[in-house]
PDB file of C-alpha atoms in Angstrom:
ATOM      1  CA  ASP T   1      81.963  82.905 112.126  1.00 89.00           C
ATOM      2  CA  TRP T   2      84.659  83.989 114.389  1.00 96.00           C
ATOM      3  CA  GLN T   3      88.020  85.439 112.979  1.00 97.00           C
ATOM      4  CA  LEU T   4      90.973  86.424 115.085  1.00 97.00           C
ATOM      5  CA  ASN T   5      94.543  88.149 112.912  1.00 97.00           C
ATOM      6  CA  ALA T   6      97.746  89.711 114.369  1.00 98.00           C
ATOM      7  CA  ASP T   7     100.140  91.545 112.151  1.00 98.00           C
ATOM      8  CA  GLY T   8     103.245  93.652 113.617  1.00 98.00           C
ATOM      9  CA  ASN T   9     106.283  95.381 111.876  1.00 97.00           C
ATOM     10  CA  PHE T  10     109.509  96.454 113.419  1.00 98.00           C
ATOM     11  CA  SER T  11     111.898  99.235 111.215  1.00 97.00           C
ATOM     12  CA  TRP T  12     115.099  99.858 112.315  1.00 97.00           C
ATOM     13  CA  SER T  13     116.057 103.333 110.011  1.00 94.00           C
ATOM     14  CA  PRO T  14     119.565 104.413 110.741  1.00 92.00           C
ATOM     15  CA  SER T  15     119.407 107.261 107.928  1.00 92.00           C
ATOM     16  CA  ILE T  16     123.271 108.045 108.645  1.00 91.00           C
ATOM     17  CA  ASN T  17     124.757 111.474 107.286  1.00 88.00           C
ATOM     18  CA  ASN T  18     128.502 109.955 105.589  1.00 87.00           C
ATOM     19  CA  GLY T  19     128.521 112.651 103.618  1.00 84.00           C
ATOM     20  CA  ASP T  20     131.454 115.049 103.645  1.00 83.00           C
ATOM     21  CA  PRO T  21     132.440 117.869 105.950  1.00 80.00           C
ATOM     22  CA  VAL T  22     131.432 121.363 105.216  1.00 81.00           C
ATOM     23  CA  ASP T  23     133.966 122.779 107.513  1.00 82.00           C
ATOM     24  CA  TRP T  24     136.329 120.836 110.230  1.00 78.00           C
ATOM     25  CA  TYR T  25     133.686 121.582 113.336  1.00 80.00           C
ATOM     26  CA  ASP T  26     131.007 120.201 111.304  1.00 83.00           C
ATOM     27  CA  LYS T  27     129.276 118.126 113.707  1.00 86.00           C
ATOM     28  CA  ALA T  28     126.600 116.912 111.441  1.00 87.00           C
ATOM     29  CA  ILE T  29     128.640 113.914 109.873  1.00 87.00           C
ATOM     30  CA  GLY T  30     127.850 110.278 111.506  1.00 88.00           C
ATOM     31  CA  LYS T  31     124.303 111.717 112.491  1.00 90.00           C
ATOM     32  CA  GLN T  32     120.869 110.217 112.670  1.00 91.00           C
ATOM     33  CA  LEU T  33     118.978 112.545 109.587  1.00 92.00           C
ATOM     34  CA  VAL T  34     116.386 114.931 110.528  1.00 89.00           C
ATOM     35  CA  TYR T  35     112.897 114.231 111.301  1.00 90.00           C
ATOM     36  CA  ILE T  36     113.926 110.627 110.469  1.00 92.00           C
ATOM     37  CA  PRO T  37     112.796 107.929 113.744  1.00 93.00           C
ATOM     38  CA  GLU T  38     115.790 105.839 113.992  1.00 94.00           C
ATOM     39  CA  TYR T  39     112.980 102.946 114.810  1.00 96.00           C
ATOM     40  CA  SER T  40     108.941 102.506 114.762  1.00 97.00           C
ATOM     41  CA  ALA T  41     107.245  99.747 114.708  1.00 98.00           C
ATOM     42  CA  SER T  42     103.374  98.972 114.676  1.00 98.00           C
ATOM     43  CA  VAL T  43     100.920  96.271 115.741  1.00 98.00           C
ATOM     44  CA  THR T  44      97.623  95.346 114.188  1.00 98.00           C
ATOM     45  CA  GLY T  45      94.773  93.055 115.662  1.00 98.00           C
ATOM     46  CA  ARG T  46      91.443  92.456 113.764  1.00 98.00           C
ATOM     47  CA  LEU T  47      88.701  90.579 115.141  1.00 98.00           C
ATOM     48  CA  THR T  48      86.008  89.763 112.975  1.00 97.00           C
ATOM     49  CA  TYR T  49      82.671  87.906 113.419  1.00 97.00           C
ATOM     50  CA  ARG T  50      80.417  87.792 110.457  1.00 95.00           C
ATOM     51  CA  SER T  51      79.961  91.086 108.842  1.00 96.00           C
ATOM     52  CA  TRP T  52      81.276  93.170 111.542  1.00 97.00           C
ATOM     53  CA  ARG T  53      85.049  94.106 111.941  1.00 97.00           C
ATOM     54  CA  PHE T  54      86.977  95.526 114.891  1.00 98.00           C
ATOM     55  CA  ILE T  55      90.411  96.517 114.757  1.00 98.00           C
ATOM     56  CA  TYR T  56      93.382  98.113 117.383  1.00 98.00           C
ATOM     57  CA  LYS T  57      95.912  99.504 116.051  1.00 98.00           C
ATOM     58  CA  TRP T  58      99.141 100.248 118.298  1.00 98.00           C
ATOM     59  CA  CYS T  59     102.014 102.785 116.712  1.00 97.00           C
ATOM     60  CA  TYR T  60     105.663 103.305 118.456  1.00 97.00           C
ATOM     61  CA  TYR T  61     107.918 106.078 116.629  1.00 95.00           C
ATOM     62  CA  SER T  62     111.221 106.690 118.970  1.00 95.00           C
ATOM     63  CA  GLU T  63     112.658 109.809 118.933  1.00 92.00           C
ATOM     64  CA  ARG T  64     113.532 112.111 116.049  1.00 91.00           C
ATOM     65  CA  PHE T  65     116.197 114.968 115.686  1.00 90.00           C
ATOM     66  CA  THR T  66     115.621 117.983 114.589  1.00 89.00           C
ATOM     67  CA  THR T  67     119.251 119.668 114.103  1.00 87.00           C
ATOM     68  CA  THR T  68     122.258 118.267 112.226  1.00 87.00           C
ATOM     69  CA  ASP T  69     124.414 117.649 114.664  1.00 87.00           C
ATOM     70  CA  ASN T  70     121.502 115.755 116.514  1.00 87.00           C
ATOM     71  CA  SER T  71     121.974 117.843 119.905  1.00 84.00           C
ATOM     72  CA  ALA T  72     119.831 116.755 122.500  1.00 74.00           C
ATOM     73  CA  MET T  73     118.248 120.063 123.969  1.00 74.00           C
ATOM     74  CA  ILE T  74     114.468 120.715 124.333  1.00 67.00           C
ATOM     75  CA  THR T  75     114.677 122.366 120.414  1.00 76.00           C
ATOM     76  CA  GLY T  76     116.675 119.760 118.551  1.00 79.00           C
ATOM     77  CA  ARG T  77     114.681 116.562 119.530  1.00 86.00           C
ATOM     78  CA  ILE T  78     111.389 115.144 118.934  1.00 89.00           C
ATOM     79  CA  VAL T  79     110.309 112.526 122.144  1.00 89.00           C
ATOM     80  CA  PRO T  80     109.465 109.055 121.499  1.00 93.00           C
ATOM     81  CA  TYR T  81     105.612 108.725 121.019  1.00 95.00           C
ATOM     82  CA  PHE T  82     102.670 105.653 121.469  1.00 95.00           C
ATOM     83  CA  MET T  83      99.778 105.760 119.034  1.00 96.00           C
ATOM     84  CA  ASN T  84      96.987 104.054 119.475  1.00 97.00           C
ATOM     85  CA  ASP T  85      94.015 103.446 117.077  1.00 97.00           C
ATOM     86  CA  LEU T  86      90.237 101.608 117.991  1.00 98.00           C
ATOM     87  CA  SER T  87      87.861 101.165 114.904  1.00 98.00           C
ATOM     88  CA  PHE T  88      84.941  99.073 114.008  1.00 97.00           C
ATOM     89  CA  GLY T  89      82.191  98.822 111.427  1.00 98.00           C
ATOM     90  CA  LYS T  90      79.946  96.236 109.486  1.00 98.00           C
ATOM     91  CA  ALA T  91      78.989  95.045 105.818  1.00 97.00           C
ATOM     92  CA  PHE T  92      75.799  95.001 104.086  1.00 97.00           C
ATOM     93  CA  ARG T  93      75.429  92.937 100.856  1.00 95.00           C
ATOM     94  CA  PHE T  94      72.577  93.807  98.857  1.00 94.00           C
ATOM     95  CA  ARG T  95      72.254  92.795  94.928  1.00 91.00           C
ATOM     96  CA  TRP T  96      73.253  95.486  93.451  1.00 92.00           C
ATOM     97  CA  ALA T  97      76.828  96.962  95.783  1.00 95.00           C
ATOM     98  CA  ASP T  98      78.449  96.131  98.588  1.00 96.00           C
ATOM     99  CA  LEU T  99      78.052  98.337 101.329  1.00 97.00           C
ATOM    100  CA  SER T 100      80.853  99.359 104.446  1.00 97.00           C
ATOM    101  CA  VAL T 101      79.732 101.579 107.087  1.00 98.00           C
ATOM    102  CA  GLY T 102      82.672 101.696 110.055  1.00 98.00           C
ATOM    103  CA  PHE T 103      84.032 104.477 112.873  1.00 98.00           C
ATOM    104  CA  LYS T 104      87.537 105.454 113.822  1.00 98.00           C
ATOM    105  CA  VAL T 105      88.925 106.701 116.825  1.00 98.00           C
ATOM    106  CA  ASN T 106      92.374 108.243 116.138  1.00 96.00           C
ATOM    107  CA  ASN T 107      94.874 108.741 119.136  1.00 96.00           C
ATOM    108  CA  LEU T 108      92.659 106.462 121.419  1.00 96.00           C
ATOM    109  CA  PHE T 109      94.387 107.608 124.742  1.00 96.00           C
ATOM    110  CA  ASP T 110      94.920 111.430 123.899  1.00 95.00           C
ATOM    111  CA  GLU T 111      98.384 111.401 123.537  1.00 94.00           C
ATOM    112  CA  GLU T 112     100.075 115.220 122.954  1.00 92.00           C
ATOM    113  CA  TYR T 113     102.635 114.974 120.408  1.00 91.00           C
ATOM    114  CA  GLU T 114     103.985 116.018 117.264  1.00 89.00           C
ATOM    115  CA  THR T 115     105.400 114.937 114.088  1.00 87.00           C
ATOM    116  CA  GLU T 116     107.643 118.509 113.265  1.00 84.00           C
ATOM    117  CA  LEU T 117     109.209 120.580 115.870  1.00 84.00           C
ATOM    118  CA  SER T 118     106.388 123.405 117.436  1.00 83.00           C
ATOM    119  CA  ARG T 119     103.503 121.762 115.392  1.00 87.00           C
ATOM    120  CA  PRO T 120     100.947 119.569 117.590  1.00 89.00           C
ATOM    121  CA  MET T 121      99.191 117.257 115.649  1.00 93.00           C
ATOM    122  CA  PRO T 122      95.310 117.029 117.061  1.00 93.00           C
ATOM    123  CA  GLY T 123      94.338 114.664 120.022  1.00 94.00           C
ATOM    124  CA  ARG T 124      91.803 112.294 119.986  1.00 96.00           C
ATOM    125  CA  ASN T 125      89.902 112.913 116.649  1.00 97.00           C
ATOM    126  CA  TYR T 126      87.328 110.539 114.786  1.00 98.00           C
ATOM    127  CA  GLY T 127      86.324 109.588 111.325  1.00 98.00           C
ATOM    128  CA  PHE T 128      83.140 107.505 109.675  1.00 98.00           C
ATOM    129  CA  SER T 129      83.447 105.652 106.272  1.00 97.00           C
ATOM    130  CA  LEU T 130      81.138 104.692 104.219  1.00 97.00           C
ATOM    131  CA  GLU T 131      82.620 102.602 100.992  1.00 97.00           C
ATOM    132  CA  ILE T 132      80.054 101.168  98.232  1.00 97.00           C
ATOM    133  CA  THR T 133      80.945  98.989  95.785  1.00 96.00           C
ATOM    134  CA  PRO T 134      78.510  98.783  92.699  1.00 95.00           C
ATOM    135  CA  ARG T 135      77.477  94.953  91.326  1.00 91.00           C
ATOM    136  CA  PHE T 136      77.650  95.729  87.266  1.00 86.00           C
ATOM    137  CA  ARG T 137      75.903  92.375  85.539  1.00 80.00           C
ATOM    138  CA  HIS T 138      77.160  91.966  82.476  1.00 72.00           C
ATOM    139  CA  PRO T 139      74.670  91.350  79.411  1.00 70.00           C
TER     140      PRO T 139
END
């Protein structure tokens, strides 16, 4: 009745500006595009026991630049960060429907991070889900 699954992914996204220079001093050519992380990765682990499920997800995003010339100024980049999410839930089976309830903790370790410059993202937050799948009978 126990199942353990894991999967992961890694992305290398060299999104380089290959356009023509606007001026002789155009420093954007050959640089990573703004707000596109060059590297990102995630790993998800799932543990299930009968109708119970437990899911842990870890994500990584590399630095992102906010200026076209990829300057390393404090205001010119968004620092890399890790994200951790945890969820668990239970499924119920009724004659008339399948029902699933779940609880999720996003940003488990209360990481301070931004996805856009000067736009802080929420700290630890929670979610609750209820999923109902009706079973229709054919006459």
